[in-house]
Amino acid sequence: MDALLAFSPILLTIILMAGFNWGAKKALPLSLLLAMLVALFEWNMSLQNILGYTFFGFLKAIDILIIIFGAILILNTLKLSGAMATINQGFSGITDDRRIQAIIIGFMFSAFIEGAAGFGTPAALAAPLLVGLGFPPLAAALVALIYNSVPVPFGAVGTPIFGAMSTLETNVASTGISPEVFKMALTEWIAIPNAIAGILIPLLGITIMTRFFGQEKSIKPALVVAPFAIFAGLSFMIPYVLIAMIFGPELPSLVGALIGLAIVVVAAKRRFLVPNDRWDFPESSKWPDLWRSKIDTGSTSEAKMSLFRAWSPYLLIAIILVVTRIPTFGFKQLLLEQAFTLNNVAGIEGLNYSLKWAYLPGIIPFILVALVTHFIHGMSWVDVKKAWQLTFKQLSGAAIALFAGVGMVQLILNSGVNASGMESMLTTMAGATANISGAAYPLFAAMIGILGSFMSGSATVSNILFMSFQFETASILDFPQILILSMQGIGAGIGNMICINNIVAVTATVGCIGAEGNIIRINALPAFIYYVFITLLLGTLIYSGFSPSF
């Protein structure tokens, strides 16, 4: 009963958004209210703690809003400067086939940004680029979210793995294995099965796109491009695995995607494995309202600059992300130290909020590069002002949803602070899953990782929450810990396809506010396919008695 009550706010969110097509800004405040009632009457949390942790969530939502603001500002700046029109012409010069464009931008470019920055940034950057090329906003959002899954376990220069290791110290010590050796083994066993799945993910994304957004509503156009899609998957996943096995978790997504992007662009230009037929969406006049942007996202100015100059803001973003995210360069710690801190939030001892403003990609590099772009592209003051005004207008729809959603998550995560002695709602949900499953636990391990990301919006948080729990459960049930942890790590990446924070972020950048429920419902299919594939792959190894050696 406790597990059902703990799950009820999430269940209400899914029912309202996916079942009744409610927008996030309507559904999430109600789910937050339900979570507060459950916390008060079943978990016996004090009113101070309920309000305090909820307010703490509101503060944490500011971090996400800053990232969204920066991503939208970059987009609006490039639109009004004429750079977006030039970029779109450049992509059209590579190929005018929407299937190939989706793979290059949505999969490859997005994976590079994930490897450098993570935290919802990739889809928020890739989706507007696809819209600029002529994709329906809803299609761009769906595809960008589907593709922002494979690189996530090693996103933001390996942050999810480092987060996992921060909770596994005691567990690893009990095995007598060096933490460094264990970290490399975990990295390897997340990379290998995820890479096998990742070879097929480009095709899966195209299949969803042609089935739901093609004039023929069929997967046949996707099957035609299957050779190129699989080639693209291999181009990314081979260096991804090799880098993971040799160098560890920091660089597989970042460098693997960069290598893959170069290979795939050259292949597309030379029409290697590119089908002869060209696929496109229906004429825009035939698009249903659901596909369209619900708000004014601004018009795109005419192309009036070189391709290099147009791309220079994105090049700057990529360079700054690499330099500031890899510790070797010495800037990461410096930026992390620049923070606004609020201690003992709402009078709760030890509940401290820190806005690491300099490390947030929304400020450095997004807003910083937007300011520089005003001069690089010679924008008029009128266009600069319009870019900022449009950005604030677009952000308003996402703010309510994010405040309510992140507030609910923080309340659920911290509900273990109560007078009843109960564990947190999230731990209760996961524990019930483990108890019910028993020997079938490997069938649910990845699902727990997905649940963590769905709720928190972060693979890193999912790993911090559940890696130690998964280790302990695997030990009790006598399953290979490293393979169960692999399922957790990959599941945390899969959850990015349907996590509320990312969906709100990407819908805000492309303007399809209110379509969040449709995105969850449609993207649940590729997420489930991904989950089944990984579960079958690793489950087969586990039940065959295989255990990795160190």
Coordinates of C-alpha atoms in Angstrom, one line a residue:
M1 CA 0.0 0.0 0.0
D2 CA 2.8 2.4 0.9
A3 CA 4.5 1.7 -2.5
L4 CA 1.2 2.4 -4.3
L5 CA 0.8 5.7 -2.5
A6 CA 4.4 6.6 -3.2
F7 CA 3.8 6.0 -6.8
S8 CA 0.5 7.8 -7.0
P9 CA 1.9 11.3 -7.9
I10 CA 3.9 9.8 -10.8
L11 CA 0.8 7.7 -11.8
L12 CA -1.3 10.8 -11.8
T13 CA 1.2 12.6 -13.9
I14 CA 1.3 9.8 -16.5
I15 CA -2.6 9.5 -16.6
L16 CA -3.1 13.3 -17.0
M17 CA -0.4 13.9 -19.5
A18 CA -0.3 10.6 -21.5
G19 CA -4.0 9.6 -21.0
F20 CA -5.8 12.9 -21.1
N21 CA -3.3 15.0 -23.1
W22 CA -3.0 17.6 -20.4
G23 CA 0.0 19.9 -20.7
A24 CA 2.7 19.7 -18.1
K25 CA 1.9 23.1 -16.7
K26 CA -1.6 21.9 -15.8
A27 CA -0.8 18.3 -14.7
L28 CA 2.3 18.8 -12.6
P29 CA 0.9 21.3 -10.1
L30 CA -1.9 18.7 -9.3
S31 CA 0.7 16.0 -9.0
L32 CA 2.7 18.1 -6.7
L33 CA -0.4 18.7 -4.5
L34 CA -1.0 15.0 -4.3
A35 CA 2.6 14.3 -3.4
M36 CA 2.3 16.9 -0.6
L37 CA -0.9 15.2 0.8
V38 CA 0.8 11.8 0.7
A39 CA 3.8 13.2 2.4
L40 CA 1.7 14.8 5.1
F41 CA -0.8 12.1 5.9
E42 CA 1.0 8.8 5.1
W43 CA 4.7 9.7 5.6
N44 CA 4.1 12.0 8.5
M45 CA 6.4 14.7 7.3
S46 CA 6.2 18.0 9.1
L47 CA 4.6 20.9 7.2
Q48 CA 7.9 22.7 7.5
N49 CA 9.7 19.9 5.7
I50 CA 7.1 19.5 3.1
L51 CA 7.1 23.2 2.2
G52 CA 10.9 23.4 2.6
Y53 CA 11.8 20.6 0.3
T54 CA 9.2 21.7 -2.2
F55 CA 10.7 25.2 -2.1
F56 CA 14.1 23.7 -2.5
G57 CA 12.8 22.0 -5.7
F58 CA 11.6 25.5 -6.9
L59 CA 15.2 26.7 -6.4
K60 CA 16.6 23.7 -8.3
A61 CA 14.2 24.4 -11.1
I62 CA 16.0 27.8 -11.6
D63 CA 19.1 25.8 -12.8
I64 CA 17.1 24.1 -15.5
L65 CA 15.3 27.3 -16.5
I66 CA 18.6 29.1 -17.0
I67 CA 19.8 26.3 -19.3
I68 CA 16.5 26.5 -21.3
F69 CA 16.8 30.3 -21.4
G70 CA 20.3 30.1 -22.8
A71 CA 19.4 27.5 -25.5
I72 CA 16.4 29.5 -26.6
L73 CA 18.4 32.7 -26.7
I74 CA 21.0 31.1 -28.9
L75 CA 18.3 30.0 -31.3
N76 CA 16.5 33.3 -31.4
T77 CA 19.8 35.2 -31.9
L78 CA 20.8 33.0 -34.8
K79 CA 17.3 33.3 -36.3
L80 CA 17.4 37.1 -36.3
S81 CA 21.0 37.4 -37.4
G82 CA 20.4 35.3 -40.5
A83 CA 22.8 32.6 -39.3
M84 CA 20.0 30.0 -39.0
A85 CA 19.0 30.4 -42.6
T86 CA 22.7 29.9 -43.7
I87 CA 23.0 26.8 -41.4
N88 CA 19.8 25.4 -42.9
Q89 CA 21.2 25.9 -46.4
G90 CA 24.4 24.2 -45.4
F91 CA 22.6 21.1 -44.1
S92 CA 20.4 21.1 -47.2
G93 CA 23.7 21.1 -49.2
I94 CA 24.7 17.8 -47.4
T95 CA 21.3 16.2 -47.9
D96 CA 17.7 17.3 -48.2
D97 CA 16.5 13.9 -47.0
R98 CA 14.8 14.4 -43.6
R99 CA 15.9 11.0 -42.4
I100 CA 19.6 11.7 -42.9
Q101 CA 19.3 15.2 -41.4
A102 CA 17.7 13.7 -38.3
I103 CA 20.6 11.2 -37.9
I104 CA 23.3 13.9 -38.4
I105 CA 21.8 16.5 -36.1
G106 CA 19.5 14.6 -33.8
F107 CA 21.8 11.7 -33.2
M108 CA 25.4 12.7 -33.9
F109 CA 25.5 16.4 -33.1
S110 CA 23.2 15.9 -30.1
A111 CA 25.5 13.1 -28.8
F112 CA 28.5 15.4 -28.9
I113 CA 26.7 18.1 -26.9
E114 CA 25.5 15.4 -24.4
G115 CA 29.1 14.2 -24.0
A116 CA 30.2 17.8 -23.2
A117 CA 27.3 19.3 -21.3
G118 CA 24.4 16.8 -20.6
F119 CA 21.6 17.9 -18.3
G120 CA 18.9 18.3 -21.0
T121 CA 21.1 20.5 -23.2
P122 CA 21.4 18.3 -26.3
A123 CA 17.7 18.0 -27.2
A124 CA 17.2 21.7 -26.4
L125 CA 19.9 22.6 -29.0
A126 CA 19.3 19.9 -31.6
A127 CA 15.5 20.2 -31.9
P128 CA 15.5 23.9 -32.9
L129 CA 18.1 23.1 -35.6
L130 CA 15.7 20.4 -37.0
V131 CA 12.8 22.9 -36.9
G132 CA 14.9 25.3 -38.8
L133 CA 15.4 22.8 -41.5
G134 CA 11.6 22.3 -41.9
F135 CA 10.8 19.6 -39.4
P136 CA 7.4 19.9 -37.6
P137 CA 8.2 21.1 -34.0
L138 CA 6.6 18.1 -32.4
A139 CA 8.6 15.7 -34.7
A140 CA 11.9 17.5 -33.9
A141 CA 11.2 17.3 -30.2
L142 CA 10.4 13.6 -30.3
V143 CA 13.4 12.6 -32.4
A144 CA 15.8 14.8 -30.3
L145 CA 14.6 13.1 -27.1
I146 CA 14.8 9.6 -28.6
Y147 CA 18.4 10.1 -29.7
N148 CA 19.4 11.7 -26.4
S149 CA 19.6 8.3 -24.7
V150 CA 22.6 6.3 -26.0
P151 CA 25.3 8.9 -25.0
V152 CA 23.7 9.7 -21.7
P153 CA 25.5 7.1 -19.4
F154 CA 28.7 9.0 -20.2
G155 CA 27.2 12.4 -20.6
A156 CA 28.8 15.6 -19.3
V157 CA 32.3 14.0 -19.4
G158 CA 31.3 11.0 -17.4
T159 CA 29.3 12.6 -14.6
P160 CA 26.7 9.8 -14.2
I161 CA 29.5 7.3 -13.6
F162 CA 31.3 9.5 -11.1
G163 CA 27.9 10.1 -9.4
A164 CA 27.4 6.4 -9.2
M165 CA 30.9 5.8 -7.7
S166 CA 30.3 8.4 -5.0
T167 CA 27.6 6.1 -3.6
L168 CA 29.3 2.8 -4.1
E169 CA 32.4 3.3 -2.0
T170 CA 31.2 1.1 0.9
N171 CA 29.8 -1.5 -1.5
V172 CA 33.0 -1.7 -3.5
A173 CA 35.2 -1.9 -0.4
S174 CA 33.3 -5.0 0.7
T175 CA 34.4 -6.8 -2.5
G176 CA 38.1 -6.1 -1.9
I177 CA 38.4 -4.6 -5.5
S178 CA 40.1 -1.3 -6.1
P179 CA 37.5 1.5 -6.7
E180 CA 39.4 2.4 -9.9
V181 CA 39.3 -1.1 -11.2
F182 CA 35.6 -1.3 -10.4
K183 CA 34.9 2.0 -12.1
M184 CA 36.6 0.8 -15.3
A185 CA 34.7 -2.5 -15.2
L186 CA 31.4 -0.6 -14.7
T187 CA 32.3 1.7 -17.6
E188 CA 33.1 -1.2 -19.9
W189 CA 29.9 -3.2 -19.0
I190 CA 27.7 -0.1 -19.6
A191 CA 29.5 0.7 -22.8
I192 CA 29.4 -2.7 -24.5
P193 CA 25.7 -3.6 -24.2
N194 CA 24.7 0.0 -24.7
A195 CA 26.7 0.2 -27.9
I196 CA 25.1 -2.9 -29.3
A197 CA 21.7 -1.3 -28.7
G198 CA 23.1 2.0 -29.9
I199 CA 23.8 0.6 -33.4
L200 CA 20.0 0.3 -33.9
I201 CA 18.9 3.5 -32.1
P202 CA 19.3 5.7 -35.2
L203 CA 17.0 3.4 -37.2
L204 CA 14.5 3.2 -34.3
G205 CA 14.3 7.0 -34.2
I206 CA 13.7 7.2 -37.9
T207 CA 11.1 4.5 -37.7
I208 CA 9.1 6.5 -35.1
M209 CA 9.4 9.6 -37.2
T210 CA 8.1 8.1 -40.5
R211 CA 5.4 6.1 -38.7
F212 CA 3.9 9.1 -36.9
F213 CA 4.8 12.0 -39.1
G214 CA 5.1 10.7 -42.6
Q215 CA 2.4 11.2 -45.2
E216 CA 2.2 7.4 -45.6
K217 CA 2.2 6.7 -41.8
S218 CA 4.5 3.7 -42.4
I219 CA 7.8 2.4 -41.3
K220 CA 8.8 1.4 -44.8
P221 CA 10.6 4.7 -45.5
A222 CA 12.7 4.1 -42.4
L223 CA 13.6 0.6 -43.6
V224 CA 14.9 2.0 -46.8
V225 CA 17.4 4.1 -44.9
A226 CA 18.4 1.2 -42.6
P227 CA 21.9 0.7 -44.1
F228 CA 22.8 4.3 -43.5
A229 CA 21.3 4.4 -40.1
I230 CA 23.1 1.3 -39.0
F231 CA 26.4 2.6 -40.5
A232 CA 25.8 5.8 -38.5
G233 CA 25.3 3.8 -35.3
L234 CA 28.5 1.9 -35.9
S235 CA 30.4 5.1 -36.7
F236 CA 29.6 6.3 -33.2
M237 CA 29.5 3.1 -31.2
I238 CA 32.8 1.6 -32.2
P239 CA 34.9 4.5 -31.0
Y240 CA 32.5 4.9 -28.1
V241 CA 33.3 1.4 -26.8
L242 CA 37.1 1.6 -27.5
I243 CA 37.4 4.9 -25.7
A244 CA 35.4 3.6 -22.7
M245 CA 37.6 0.5 -22.4
I246 CA 40.9 2.4 -22.7
F247 CA 40.3 5.8 -21.1
G248 CA 37.3 5.4 -18.9
P249 CA 33.9 7.3 -18.6
E250 CA 34.9 10.9 -19.4
L251 CA 35.3 10.7 -23.2
P252 CA 33.2 7.9 -24.8
S253 CA 30.2 10.1 -25.8
L254 CA 32.2 13.3 -26.4
V255 CA 35.0 12.0 -28.6
G256 CA 33.0 9.0 -30.0
A257 CA 30.3 11.4 -31.3
L258 CA 32.8 13.8 -32.7
I259 CA 34.5 11.0 -34.7
G260 CA 31.1 9.6 -35.7
L261 CA 29.8 13.0 -36.8
A262 CA 32.8 13.6 -39.1
I263 CA 32.4 10.1 -40.7
V264 CA 28.7 10.4 -41.2
V265 CA 28.8 13.9 -42.7
V266 CA 31.4 12.8 -45.2
A267 CA 29.4 9.6 -46.0
A268 CA 26.2 11.7 -46.5
K269 CA 28.0 14.1 -48.8
R270 CA 29.3 11.3 -51.0
R271 CA 25.9 9.6 -50.8
F272 CA 27.4 6.4 -49.3
L273 CA 24.5 4.1 -48.4
V274 CA 22.1 7.1 -48.9
P275 CA 18.9 5.9 -50.6
N276 CA 18.0 7.3 -54.0
D277 CA 14.5 8.3 -52.9
R278 CA 14.1 11.5 -50.9
W279 CA 11.8 11.5 -48.0
D280 CA 10.0 14.5 -46.5
F281 CA 7.2 15.5 -44.2
P282 CA 3.8 16.5 -45.7
E283 CA 3.4 20.1 -46.8
S284 CA 3.3 22.3 -43.8
S285 CA -0.2 23.4 -44.6
K286 CA -1.3 19.8 -44.0
W287 CA 0.2 19.6 -40.5
P288 CA -2.2 19.0 -37.6
D289 CA -2.2 21.8 -35.0
L290 CA -0.5 19.4 -32.6
W291 CA 2.6 19.3 -34.7
R292 CA 3.0 23.1 -34.7
S293 CA 4.5 25.6 -32.4
K294 CA 1.9 27.1 -30.1
I295 CA 3.7 30.3 -29.5
D296 CA 5.6 32.9 -31.6
T297 CA 9.1 31.6 -31.9
G298 CA 10.1 34.4 -34.3
S299 CA 10.8 34.3 -38.0
T300 CA 14.1 33.4 -39.5
S301 CA 16.0 36.2 -41.4
E302 CA 17.4 35.7 -44.8
A303 CA 20.9 34.1 -45.2
K304 CA 23.5 36.8 -45.4
M305 CA 26.8 35.4 -44.1
S306 CA 29.3 32.6 -44.7
L307 CA 28.7 29.1 -43.4
F308 CA 31.7 29.3 -41.1
R309 CA 30.5 32.6 -39.6
A310 CA 27.0 31.3 -39.2
W311 CA 28.3 28.2 -37.4
S312 CA 30.8 30.1 -35.3
P313 CA 28.5 30.4 -32.2
Y314 CA 28.0 26.6 -32.1
L315 CA 31.7 26.1 -32.6
L316 CA 32.4 28.5 -29.7
I317 CA 29.8 26.6 -27.6
A318 CA 31.5 23.2 -28.4
I319 CA 35.0 24.6 -27.6
I320 CA 34.0 26.3 -24.4
L321 CA 32.1 23.1 -23.2
V322 CA 35.1 20.9 -23.9
V323 CA 37.6 23.3 -22.2
T324 CA 35.4 23.9 -19.2
R325 CA 34.2 20.3 -18.6
I326 CA 37.4 18.4 -18.9
P327 CA 39.4 18.9 -15.6
T328 CA 42.7 18.7 -17.3
F329 CA 42.3 22.3 -18.6
G330 CA 41.9 23.7 -15.2
F331 CA 38.7 25.7 -15.7
K332 CA 36.2 23.3 -14.4
Q333 CA 37.0 23.7 -10.7
L334 CA 37.3 27.5 -11.1
L335 CA 33.8 27.7 -12.6
L336 CA 32.3 25.4 -10.0
E337 CA 33.6 27.6 -7.2
Q338 CA 31.6 30.6 -8.6
A339 CA 28.3 30.0 -6.8
F340 CA 25.4 31.7 -5.1
T341 CA 24.7 29.7 -1.9
L342 CA 21.7 29.7 0.3
N343 CA 22.2 27.6 3.5
N344 CA 19.5 25.9 5.6
V345 CA 16.7 26.5 3.1
A346 CA 13.3 27.2 4.8
G347 CA 15.0 26.7 8.2
I348 CA 15.9 23.0 7.5
E349 CA 19.3 22.2 8.9
G350 CA 21.8 21.0 6.2
L351 CA 19.4 21.8 3.3
N352 CA 21.7 24.0 1.2
Y353 CA 21.1 25.3 -2.3
S354 CA 24.0 26.4 -4.4
L355 CA 23.5 28.0 -7.8
K356 CA 26.7 27.3 -9.6
W357 CA 25.9 30.0 -12.2
A358 CA 29.3 30.0 -14.0
Y359 CA 29.2 26.2 -14.5
L360 CA 25.6 26.2 -15.8
P361 CA 25.7 25.8 -19.6
G362 CA 22.8 28.2 -19.8
I363 CA 25.1 31.1 -18.8
I364 CA 28.6 29.8 -19.9
P365 CA 28.6 29.2 -22.8
F366 CA 25.0 29.8 -24.0
I367 CA 24.3 33.4 -22.9
L368 CA 27.9 34.3 -23.1
V369 CA 28.1 33.2 -26.7
A370 CA 24.8 34.8 -27.6
L371 CA 26.2 38.2 -26.4
V372 CA 29.3 37.6 -28.4
T373 CA 27.2 36.7 -31.5
H374 CA 25.5 40.0 -31.4
F375 CA 28.8 41.5 -32.5
I376 CA 30.1 38.7 -34.6
H377 CA 27.0 38.7 -36.8
G378 CA 26.7 42.5 -36.7
M379 CA 23.1 42.5 -35.3
S380 CA 21.1 45.7 -35.0
W381 CA 20.0 46.8 -31.5
V382 CA 16.4 46.2 -32.6
D383 CA 17.1 42.5 -33.5
V384 CA 19.1 42.0 -30.3
K385 CA 16.2 43.4 -28.2
K386 CA 13.7 41.2 -30.1
A387 CA 15.8 38.0 -29.5
W388 CA 15.7 38.6 -25.7
Q389 CA 12.0 39.5 -25.6
L390 CA 11.1 36.4 -27.6
T391 CA 13.2 34.3 -25.3
F392 CA 11.5 35.5 -22.1
K393 CA 8.1 35.0 -23.7
Q394 CA 8.9 31.4 -24.7
L395 CA 10.3 30.6 -21.3
S396 CA 7.1 31.6 -19.4
G397 CA 5.2 28.5 -20.5
A398 CA 7.9 26.1 -19.2
A399 CA 8.4 27.9 -15.8
I400 CA 5.2 26.7 -14.1
A401 CA 5.7 23.1 -15.2
L402 CA 9.3 23.0 -14.1
F403 CA 8.7 24.6 -10.7
A404 CA 5.9 22.1 -10.0
G405 CA 7.8 19.1 -11.4
V406 CA 11.1 19.7 -9.7
G407 CA 9.4 20.6 -6.5
M408 CA 7.5 17.3 -6.6
V409 CA 10.7 15.4 -7.3
Q410 CA 12.6 17.0 -4.4
L411 CA 9.7 16.3 -2.0
I412 CA 9.6 12.6 -3.1
L413 CA 13.4 12.2 -2.9
N414 CA 13.6 13.8 0.6
S415 CA 10.4 12.2 2.0
G416 CA 12.7 9.9 4.1
V417 CA 12.9 12.8 6.6
N418 CA 9.7 12.1 8.5
A419 CA 8.4 11.2 11.9
S420 CA 7.2 7.7 10.9
G421 CA 10.7 6.2 10.3
M422 CA 9.7 5.3 6.8
E423 CA 12.2 5.3 3.9
S424 CA 11.7 7.9 1.1
M425 CA 8.9 7.4 -1.4
L426 CA 11.4 6.7 -4.2
T427 CA 13.2 4.0 -2.1
T428 CA 9.9 2.5 -1.1
M429 CA 8.9 2.2 -4.8
A430 CA 12.2 0.6 -5.8
G431 CA 12.2 -1.7 -2.7
A432 CA 8.7 -2.9 -3.5
T433 CA 9.8 -3.7 -7.1
A434 CA 12.8 -5.7 -5.7
N435 CA 10.6 -7.6 -3.2
I436 CA 8.0 -8.5 -5.7
S437 CA 10.4 -9.6 -8.4
G438 CA 12.7 -11.9 -6.4
A439 CA 14.6 -14.1 -8.8
A440 CA 13.1 -12.2 -11.7
Y441 CA 14.9 -9.0 -10.5
P442 CA 17.1 -8.6 -13.6
L443 CA 13.9 -8.0 -15.5
F444 CA 13.3 -4.9 -13.4
A445 CA 16.8 -3.5 -12.9
A446 CA 16.9 -1.3 -15.9
M447 CA 13.3 -0.2 -15.2
I448 CA 14.5 1.2 -11.8
G449 CA 17.1 3.3 -13.6
I450 CA 14.4 4.5 -16.0
L451 CA 12.2 5.5 -13.1
G452 CA 15.0 7.5 -11.5
S453 CA 15.6 9.5 -14.6
F454 CA 11.9 9.9 -15.4
M455 CA 11.4 11.4 -11.9
S456 CA 14.6 13.4 -11.4
G457 CA 15.4 14.4 -15.0
S458 CA 19.0 13.3 -14.6
A459 CA 20.8 10.0 -15.2
T460 CA 23.4 11.2 -12.6
V461 CA 20.7 11.6 -9.9
S462 CA 19.2 8.2 -10.9
N463 CA 22.6 6.6 -10.4
I464 CA 23.2 8.4 -7.1
L465 CA 19.8 7.2 -5.9
F466 CA 19.8 3.6 -7.0
M467 CA 23.3 2.3 -7.7
S468 CA 24.0 1.3 -4.1
F469 CA 20.5 -0.1 -3.8
Q470 CA 21.0 -2.2 -7.0
F471 CA 24.4 -3.4 -5.7
E472 CA 22.9 -4.6 -2.4
T473 CA 19.9 -6.2 -4.1
A474 CA 22.2 -8.1 -6.5
S475 CA 24.3 -9.3 -3.7
I476 CA 21.3 -10.6 -1.7
L477 CA 19.9 -12.4 -4.7
D478 CA 23.3 -13.6 -5.8
F479 CA 23.4 -11.9 -9.2
P480 CA 26.6 -10.4 -10.7
Q481 CA 26.7 -6.9 -9.3
I482 CA 28.4 -5.4 -12.3
L483 CA 25.8 -6.6 -14.7
I484 CA 22.9 -5.3 -12.6
L485 CA 24.7 -2.0 -12.2
S486 CA 25.1 -1.9 -16.0
M487 CA 21.4 -2.2 -16.4
Q488 CA 20.9 0.6 -13.9
G489 CA 23.3 2.9 -15.8
I490 CA 21.8 2.1 -19.2
G491 CA 18.3 2.4 -17.8
A492 CA 19.1 5.9 -16.5
G493 CA 20.0 6.9 -20.0
I494 CA 16.8 5.4 -21.5
G495 CA 14.8 7.4 -19.1
N496 CA 15.9 10.6 -20.7
M497 CA 13.6 9.8 -23.6
I498 CA 10.5 10.3 -21.4
C499 CA 11.8 12.3 -18.4
I500 CA 9.5 15.3 -17.6
N501 CA 12.3 17.9 -17.2
N502 CA 13.8 17.2 -20.7
I503 CA 10.4 17.1 -22.3
V504 CA 9.4 20.5 -20.9
A505 CA 12.8 21.9 -21.9
V506 CA 12.6 20.8 -25.5
T507 CA 8.9 21.7 -26.0
A508 CA 9.8 25.2 -24.7
T509 CA 12.6 25.6 -27.2
V510 CA 10.5 24.6 -30.2
G511 CA 7.2 26.1 -28.9
C512 CA 5.0 23.0 -28.8
I513 CA 3.8 23.8 -25.3
G514 CA 1.0 21.5 -24.2
A515 CA 2.2 18.5 -26.3
E516 CA 4.2 16.9 -23.4
G517 CA 1.6 14.1 -22.9
N518 CA 1.8 13.1 -26.5
I519 CA 5.5 13.0 -26.4
I520 CA 5.5 10.7 -23.3
R521 CA 2.9 8.5 -24.9
I522 CA 4.8 8.1 -28.3
N523 CA 8.3 8.0 -26.8
A524 CA 7.3 5.3 -24.3
L525 CA 7.4 2.9 -27.3
P526 CA 11.1 3.4 -28.3
A527 CA 12.0 3.5 -24.6
F528 CA 10.2 0.2 -24.0
I529 CA 11.9 -1.4 -27.0
Y530 CA 15.3 -0.1 -25.8
Y531 CA 14.5 -1.5 -22.3
V532 CA 13.5 -4.9 -23.6
F533 CA 16.6 -5.2 -25.8
I534 CA 19.0 -4.4 -22.9
T535 CA 17.1 -6.6 -20.5
L536 CA 17.2 -9.6 -22.9
L537 CA 20.8 -9.0 -23.7
L538 CA 22.1 -8.7 -20.1
G539 CA 19.4 -10.9 -18.6
T540 CA 20.6 -13.8 -20.9
L541 CA 24.1 -13.3 -19.6
I542 CA 23.0 -13.2 -15.9
Y543 CA 20.7 -16.3 -16.1
S544 CA 23.4 -18.2 -18.0
G545 CA 25.6 -17.9 -15.0
F546 CA 28.1 -15.5 -16.6
S547 CA 29.9 -13.1 -14.3
P548 CA 32.5 -10.6 -15.6
S549 CA 36.0 -11.0 -14.2
F550 CA 38.1 -8.1 -13.0

